[in-house]
């Protein structure tokens, strides 16, 4: 099924190589194929609320909890800030395939990873979490398993 392309993890250059980014650990994060393709070489997008150009979410430096929250049914990701809203819109983080995947994970007790989220939120700064935990909020948001 088409939604499975959202479950394949790829290394994403946070600062794209076309913009001078290097293939070094602090510039790489895991992302699903869909998010990787939609991000492409972008580092900014338009916030739908303010219509201003803002930076996309940076999984190595930005705090996931400050920028995103789950909808009450945990199927949709909500952008809380200009960066969060622009990232949700630009990467289409609520696209049908991702929502379907979240629904399946929810039914299997694997989404959202609230125990992990709360534990890490209390014990660590989200910025101290490995990039696989912070990246690609299309599926899990910050989770220990990311897309794998």
PDB file of C-alpha atoms in Angstrom:
ATOM      1  CA  UNK A   1       0.000   0.000   0.000  1.00  0.00           C
ATOM      2  CA  UNK A   2       1.031   3.567  -0.677  1.00  0.00           C
ATOM      3  CA  UNK A   3       1.077   4.544   2.993  1.00  0.00           C
ATOM      4  CA  UNK A   4       4.062   2.253   3.585  1.00  0.00           C
ATOM      5  CA  UNK A   5       6.348   4.768   1.857  1.00  0.00           C
ATOM      6  CA  UNK A   6       5.847   6.830   5.011  1.00  0.00           C
ATOM      7  CA  UNK A   7       7.397   4.038   7.088  1.00  0.00           C
ATOM      8  CA  UNK A   8      10.759   3.830   5.284  1.00  0.00           C
ATOM      9  CA  UNK A   9      13.503   5.796   7.033  1.00  0.00           C
ATOM     10  CA  UNK A  10      16.058   7.800   5.083  1.00  0.00           C
ATOM     11  CA  UNK A  11      18.838  10.095   6.160  1.00  0.00           C
ATOM     12  CA  UNK A  12      17.791  13.685   5.631  1.00  0.00           C
ATOM     13  CA  UNK A  13      20.246  16.569   5.431  1.00  0.00           C
ATOM     14  CA  UNK A  14      18.853  19.223   7.784  1.00  0.00           C
ATOM     15  CA  UNK A  15      20.794  21.888   5.901  1.00  0.00           C
ATOM     16  CA  UNK A  16      20.664  20.496   2.360  1.00  0.00           C
ATOM     17  CA  UNK A  17      23.898  19.779   0.521  1.00  0.00           C
ATOM     18  CA  UNK A  18      22.712  22.186  -2.185  1.00  0.00           C
ATOM     19  CA  UNK A  19      22.824  24.925   0.467  1.00  0.00           C
ATOM     20  CA  UNK A  20      26.251  23.983   1.803  1.00  0.00           C
ATOM     21  CA  UNK A  21      25.193  21.299   4.280  1.00  0.00           C
ATOM     22  CA  UNK A  22      27.609  18.443   4.918  1.00  0.00           C
ATOM     23  CA  UNK A  23      27.040  14.719   5.423  1.00  0.00           C
ATOM     24  CA  UNK A  24      28.063  14.858   9.069  1.00  0.00           C
ATOM     25  CA  UNK A  25      26.182  13.544  12.100  1.00  0.00           C
ATOM     26  CA  UNK A  26      25.018  16.932  13.387  1.00  0.00           C
ATOM     27  CA  UNK A  27      23.438  17.692   9.981  1.00  0.00           C
ATOM     28  CA  UNK A  28      21.665  14.355   9.503  1.00  0.00           C
ATOM     29  CA  UNK A  29      18.354  13.107  10.852  1.00  0.00           C
ATOM     30  CA  UNK A  30      16.053  10.224   9.977  1.00  0.00           C
ATOM     31  CA  UNK A  31      12.938  11.061   7.998  1.00  0.00           C
ATOM     32  CA  UNK A  32      10.356   9.058   6.116  1.00  0.00           C
ATOM     33  CA  UNK A  33      10.543   9.064   2.344  1.00  0.00           C
ATOM     34  CA  UNK A  34       7.479  11.308   2.127  1.00  0.00           C
ATOM     35  CA  UNK A  35       8.853  13.975   4.458  1.00  0.00           C
ATOM     36  CA  UNK A  36      12.296  13.782   2.883  1.00  0.00           C
ATOM     37  CA  UNK A  37      10.830  14.348  -0.570  1.00  0.00           C
ATOM     38  CA  UNK A  38       8.513  17.137   0.526  1.00  0.00           C
ATOM     39  CA  UNK A  39      11.279  18.947   2.394  1.00  0.00           C
ATOM     40  CA  UNK A  40      13.672  18.617  -0.538  1.00  0.00           C
ATOM     41  CA  UNK A  41      16.168  21.489  -0.243  1.00  0.00           C
ATOM     42  CA  UNK A  42      13.888  23.748   1.801  1.00  0.00           C
ATOM     43  CA  UNK A  43      14.948  25.328   5.072  1.00  0.00           C
ATOM     44  CA  UNK A  44      12.046  27.808   5.294  1.00  0.00           C
ATOM     45  CA  UNK A  45       8.331  27.814   4.566  1.00  0.00           C
ATOM     46  CA  UNK A  46       5.364  30.138   4.941  1.00  0.00           C
ATOM     47  CA  UNK A  47       3.444  30.093   8.206  1.00  0.00           C
ATOM     48  CA  UNK A  48      -0.206  29.709   7.143  1.00  0.00           C
ATOM     49  CA  UNK A  49      -1.410  31.925  10.008  1.00  0.00           C
ATOM     50  CA  UNK A  50       0.919  34.915   9.583  1.00  0.00           C
ATOM     51  CA  UNK A  51       1.886  34.412   5.906  1.00  0.00           C
ATOM     52  CA  UNK A  52       5.509  35.067   6.928  1.00  0.00           C
ATOM     53  CA  UNK A  53       8.491  33.029   5.817  1.00  0.00           C
ATOM     54  CA  UNK A  54       9.858  31.133   8.843  1.00  0.00           C
ATOM     55  CA  UNK A  55      12.456  28.408   9.424  1.00  0.00           C
ATOM     56  CA  UNK A  56      11.325  24.798   9.192  1.00  0.00           C
ATOM     57  CA  UNK A  57      11.613  22.725  12.366  1.00  0.00           C
ATOM     58  CA  UNK A  58      15.247  21.802  13.061  1.00  0.00           C
ATOM     59  CA  UNK A  59      15.381  18.389  14.793  1.00  0.00           C
ATOM     60  CA  UNK A  60      18.834  18.991  16.276  1.00  0.00           C
ATOM     61  CA  UNK A  61      18.216  22.393  17.837  1.00  0.00           C
ATOM     62  CA  UNK A  62      14.460  23.008  18.157  1.00  0.00           C
ATOM     63  CA  UNK A  63      12.312  21.744  21.019  1.00  0.00           C
ATOM     64  CA  UNK A  64       9.616  19.432  19.588  1.00  0.00           C
ATOM     65  CA  UNK A  65       7.259  20.114  22.505  1.00  0.00           C
ATOM     66  CA  UNK A  66       7.417  23.868  21.929  1.00  0.00           C
ATOM     67  CA  UNK A  67       6.402  23.548  18.268  1.00  0.00           C
ATOM     68  CA  UNK A  68       3.959  20.620  18.079  1.00  0.00           C
ATOM     69  CA  UNK A  69       1.095  18.878  19.863  1.00  0.00           C
ATOM     70  CA  UNK A  70      -1.215  15.989  18.991  1.00  0.00           C
ATOM     71  CA  UNK A  71      -4.909  16.435  18.239  1.00  0.00           C
ATOM     72  CA  UNK A  72      -7.253  14.891  20.852  1.00  0.00           C
ATOM     73  CA  UNK A  73      -7.538  11.682  18.801  1.00  0.00           C
ATOM     74  CA  UNK A  74      -3.730  11.611  18.233  1.00  0.00           C
ATOM     75  CA  UNK A  75      -4.122  11.353  14.475  1.00  0.00           C
ATOM     76  CA  UNK A  76      -3.240  14.914  13.485  1.00  0.00           C
ATOM     77  CA  UNK A  77      -0.169  16.899  14.345  1.00  0.00           C
ATOM     78  CA  UNK A  78      -0.852  20.511  15.321  1.00  0.00           C
ATOM     79  CA  UNK A  79       1.690  23.261  14.785  1.00  0.00           C
ATOM     80  CA  UNK A  80       1.806  25.528  17.837  1.00  0.00           C
ATOM     81  CA  UNK A  81       4.252  28.144  16.552  1.00  0.00           C
ATOM     82  CA  UNK A  82       4.965  29.728  13.181  1.00  0.00           C
ATOM     83  CA  UNK A  83       7.737  27.150  12.667  1.00  0.00           C
ATOM     84  CA  UNK A  84       5.461  24.298  13.753  1.00  0.00           C
ATOM     85  CA  UNK A  85       2.586  25.397  11.515  1.00  0.00           C
ATOM     86  CA  UNK A  86       4.868  25.958   8.514  1.00  0.00           C
ATOM     87  CA  UNK A  87       6.513  22.568   8.993  1.00  0.00           C
ATOM     88  CA  UNK A  88       3.185  20.743   9.317  1.00  0.00           C
ATOM     89  CA  UNK A  89       1.929  22.418   6.147  1.00  0.00           C
ATOM     90  CA  UNK A  90       5.096  22.206   4.022  1.00  0.00           C
ATOM     91  CA  UNK A  91       5.852  18.563   4.854  1.00  0.00           C
ATOM     92  CA  UNK A  92       2.150  17.637   4.721  1.00  0.00           C
ATOM     93  CA  UNK A  93       2.506  15.965   8.109  1.00  0.00           C
ATOM     94  CA  UNK A  94      -1.209  15.175   8.208  1.00  0.00           C
ATOM     95  CA  UNK A  95      -1.369  13.536   4.776  1.00  0.00           C
ATOM     96  CA  UNK A  96      -3.716  10.577   4.397  1.00  0.00           C
ATOM     97  CA  UNK A  97      -1.030   7.876   4.417  1.00  0.00           C
ATOM     98  CA  UNK A  98       0.549   9.182   7.600  1.00  0.00           C
ATOM     99  CA  UNK A  99      -2.810   9.470   9.352  1.00  0.00           C
ATOM    100  CA  UNK A 100      -3.604   5.894   8.311  1.00  0.00           C
ATOM    101  CA  UNK A 101      -0.254   4.749   9.694  1.00  0.00           C
ATOM    102  CA  UNK A 102      -0.865   6.611  12.959  1.00  0.00           C
ATOM    103  CA  UNK A 103      -4.314   4.982  13.220  1.00  0.00           C
ATOM    104  CA  UNK A 104      -2.791   1.503  12.818  1.00  0.00           C
ATOM    105  CA  UNK A 105      -0.110   2.280  15.385  1.00  0.00           C
ATOM    106  CA  UNK A 106      -2.718   3.663  17.762  1.00  0.00           C
ATOM    107  CA  UNK A 107      -4.756   0.458  17.448  1.00  0.00           C
ATOM    108  CA  UNK A 108      -1.583  -1.508  18.164  1.00  0.00           C
ATOM    109  CA  UNK A 109      -0.782   0.591  21.261  1.00  0.00           C
ATOM    110  CA  UNK A 110       2.330   2.119  19.681  1.00  0.00           C
ATOM    111  CA  UNK A 111       1.114   5.673  19.161  1.00  0.00           C
ATOM    112  CA  UNK A 112       1.434   8.146  20.675  1.00  0.00           C
ATOM    113  CA  UNK A 113       4.444   7.133  22.742  1.00  0.00           C
ATOM    114  CA  UNK A 114       3.203   9.091  25.774  1.00  0.00           C
ATOM    115  CA  UNK A 115       5.198   7.181  28.384  1.00  0.00           C
ATOM    116  CA  UNK A 116       8.400   7.770  26.475  1.00  0.00           C
ATOM    117  CA  UNK A 117       7.480  11.379  25.784  1.00  0.00           C
ATOM    118  CA  UNK A 118       6.709  12.226  29.373  1.00  0.00           C
ATOM    119  CA  UNK A 119       9.738  10.361  30.723  1.00  0.00           C
ATOM    120  CA  UNK A 120      12.094  12.099  28.313  1.00  0.00           C
ATOM    121  CA  UNK A 121      10.401  15.452  28.807  1.00  0.00           C
ATOM    122  CA  UNK A 122      10.938  15.227  32.568  1.00  0.00           C
ATOM    123  CA  UNK A 123      14.425  13.688  32.567  1.00  0.00           C
ATOM    124  CA  UNK A 124      16.034  15.369  29.566  1.00  0.00           C
ATOM    125  CA  UNK A 125      15.836  18.474  27.551  1.00  0.00           C
ATOM    126  CA  UNK A 126      14.243  17.408  24.250  1.00  0.00           C
ATOM    127  CA  UNK A 127      17.287  18.939  22.565  1.00  0.00           C
ATOM    128  CA  UNK A 128      19.438  16.287  24.281  1.00  0.00           C
ATOM    129  CA  UNK A 129      17.502  13.468  22.632  1.00  0.00           C
ATOM    130  CA  UNK A 130      19.038  11.718  19.631  1.00  0.00           C
ATOM    131  CA  UNK A 131      17.804  13.025  16.257  1.00  0.00           C
ATOM    132  CA  UNK A 132      15.865   9.832  15.510  1.00  0.00           C
ATOM    133  CA  UNK A 133      13.728  10.721  18.527  1.00  0.00           C
ATOM    134  CA  UNK A 134      13.159  14.306  17.478  1.00  0.00           C
ATOM    135  CA  UNK A 135      12.774  14.013  13.748  1.00  0.00           C
ATOM    136  CA  UNK A 136       9.878  13.475  11.422  1.00  0.00           C
ATOM    137  CA  UNK A 137       6.851  14.262  13.447  1.00  0.00           C
ATOM    138  CA  UNK A 138       4.901  12.912  10.504  1.00  0.00           C
ATOM    139  CA  UNK A 139       4.627   9.616  12.253  1.00  0.00           C
ATOM    140  CA  UNK A 140       5.658   9.582  15.870  1.00  0.00           C
ATOM    141  CA  UNK A 141       7.088  12.934  16.693  1.00  0.00           C
ATOM    142  CA  UNK A 142       9.733  12.356  19.321  1.00  0.00           C
ATOM    143  CA  UNK A 143       9.817   8.624  19.895  1.00  0.00           C
ATOM    144  CA  UNK A 144      12.397   5.998  20.564  1.00  0.00           C
ATOM    145  CA  UNK A 145      11.653   4.159  17.361  1.00  0.00           C
ATOM    146  CA  UNK A 146      11.188   6.977  14.869  1.00  0.00           C
ATOM    147  CA  UNK A 147      10.186   5.383  11.581  1.00  0.00           C
ATOM    148  CA  UNK A 148      11.930   2.064  12.134  1.00  0.00           C
TER     149      UNK A 148
END
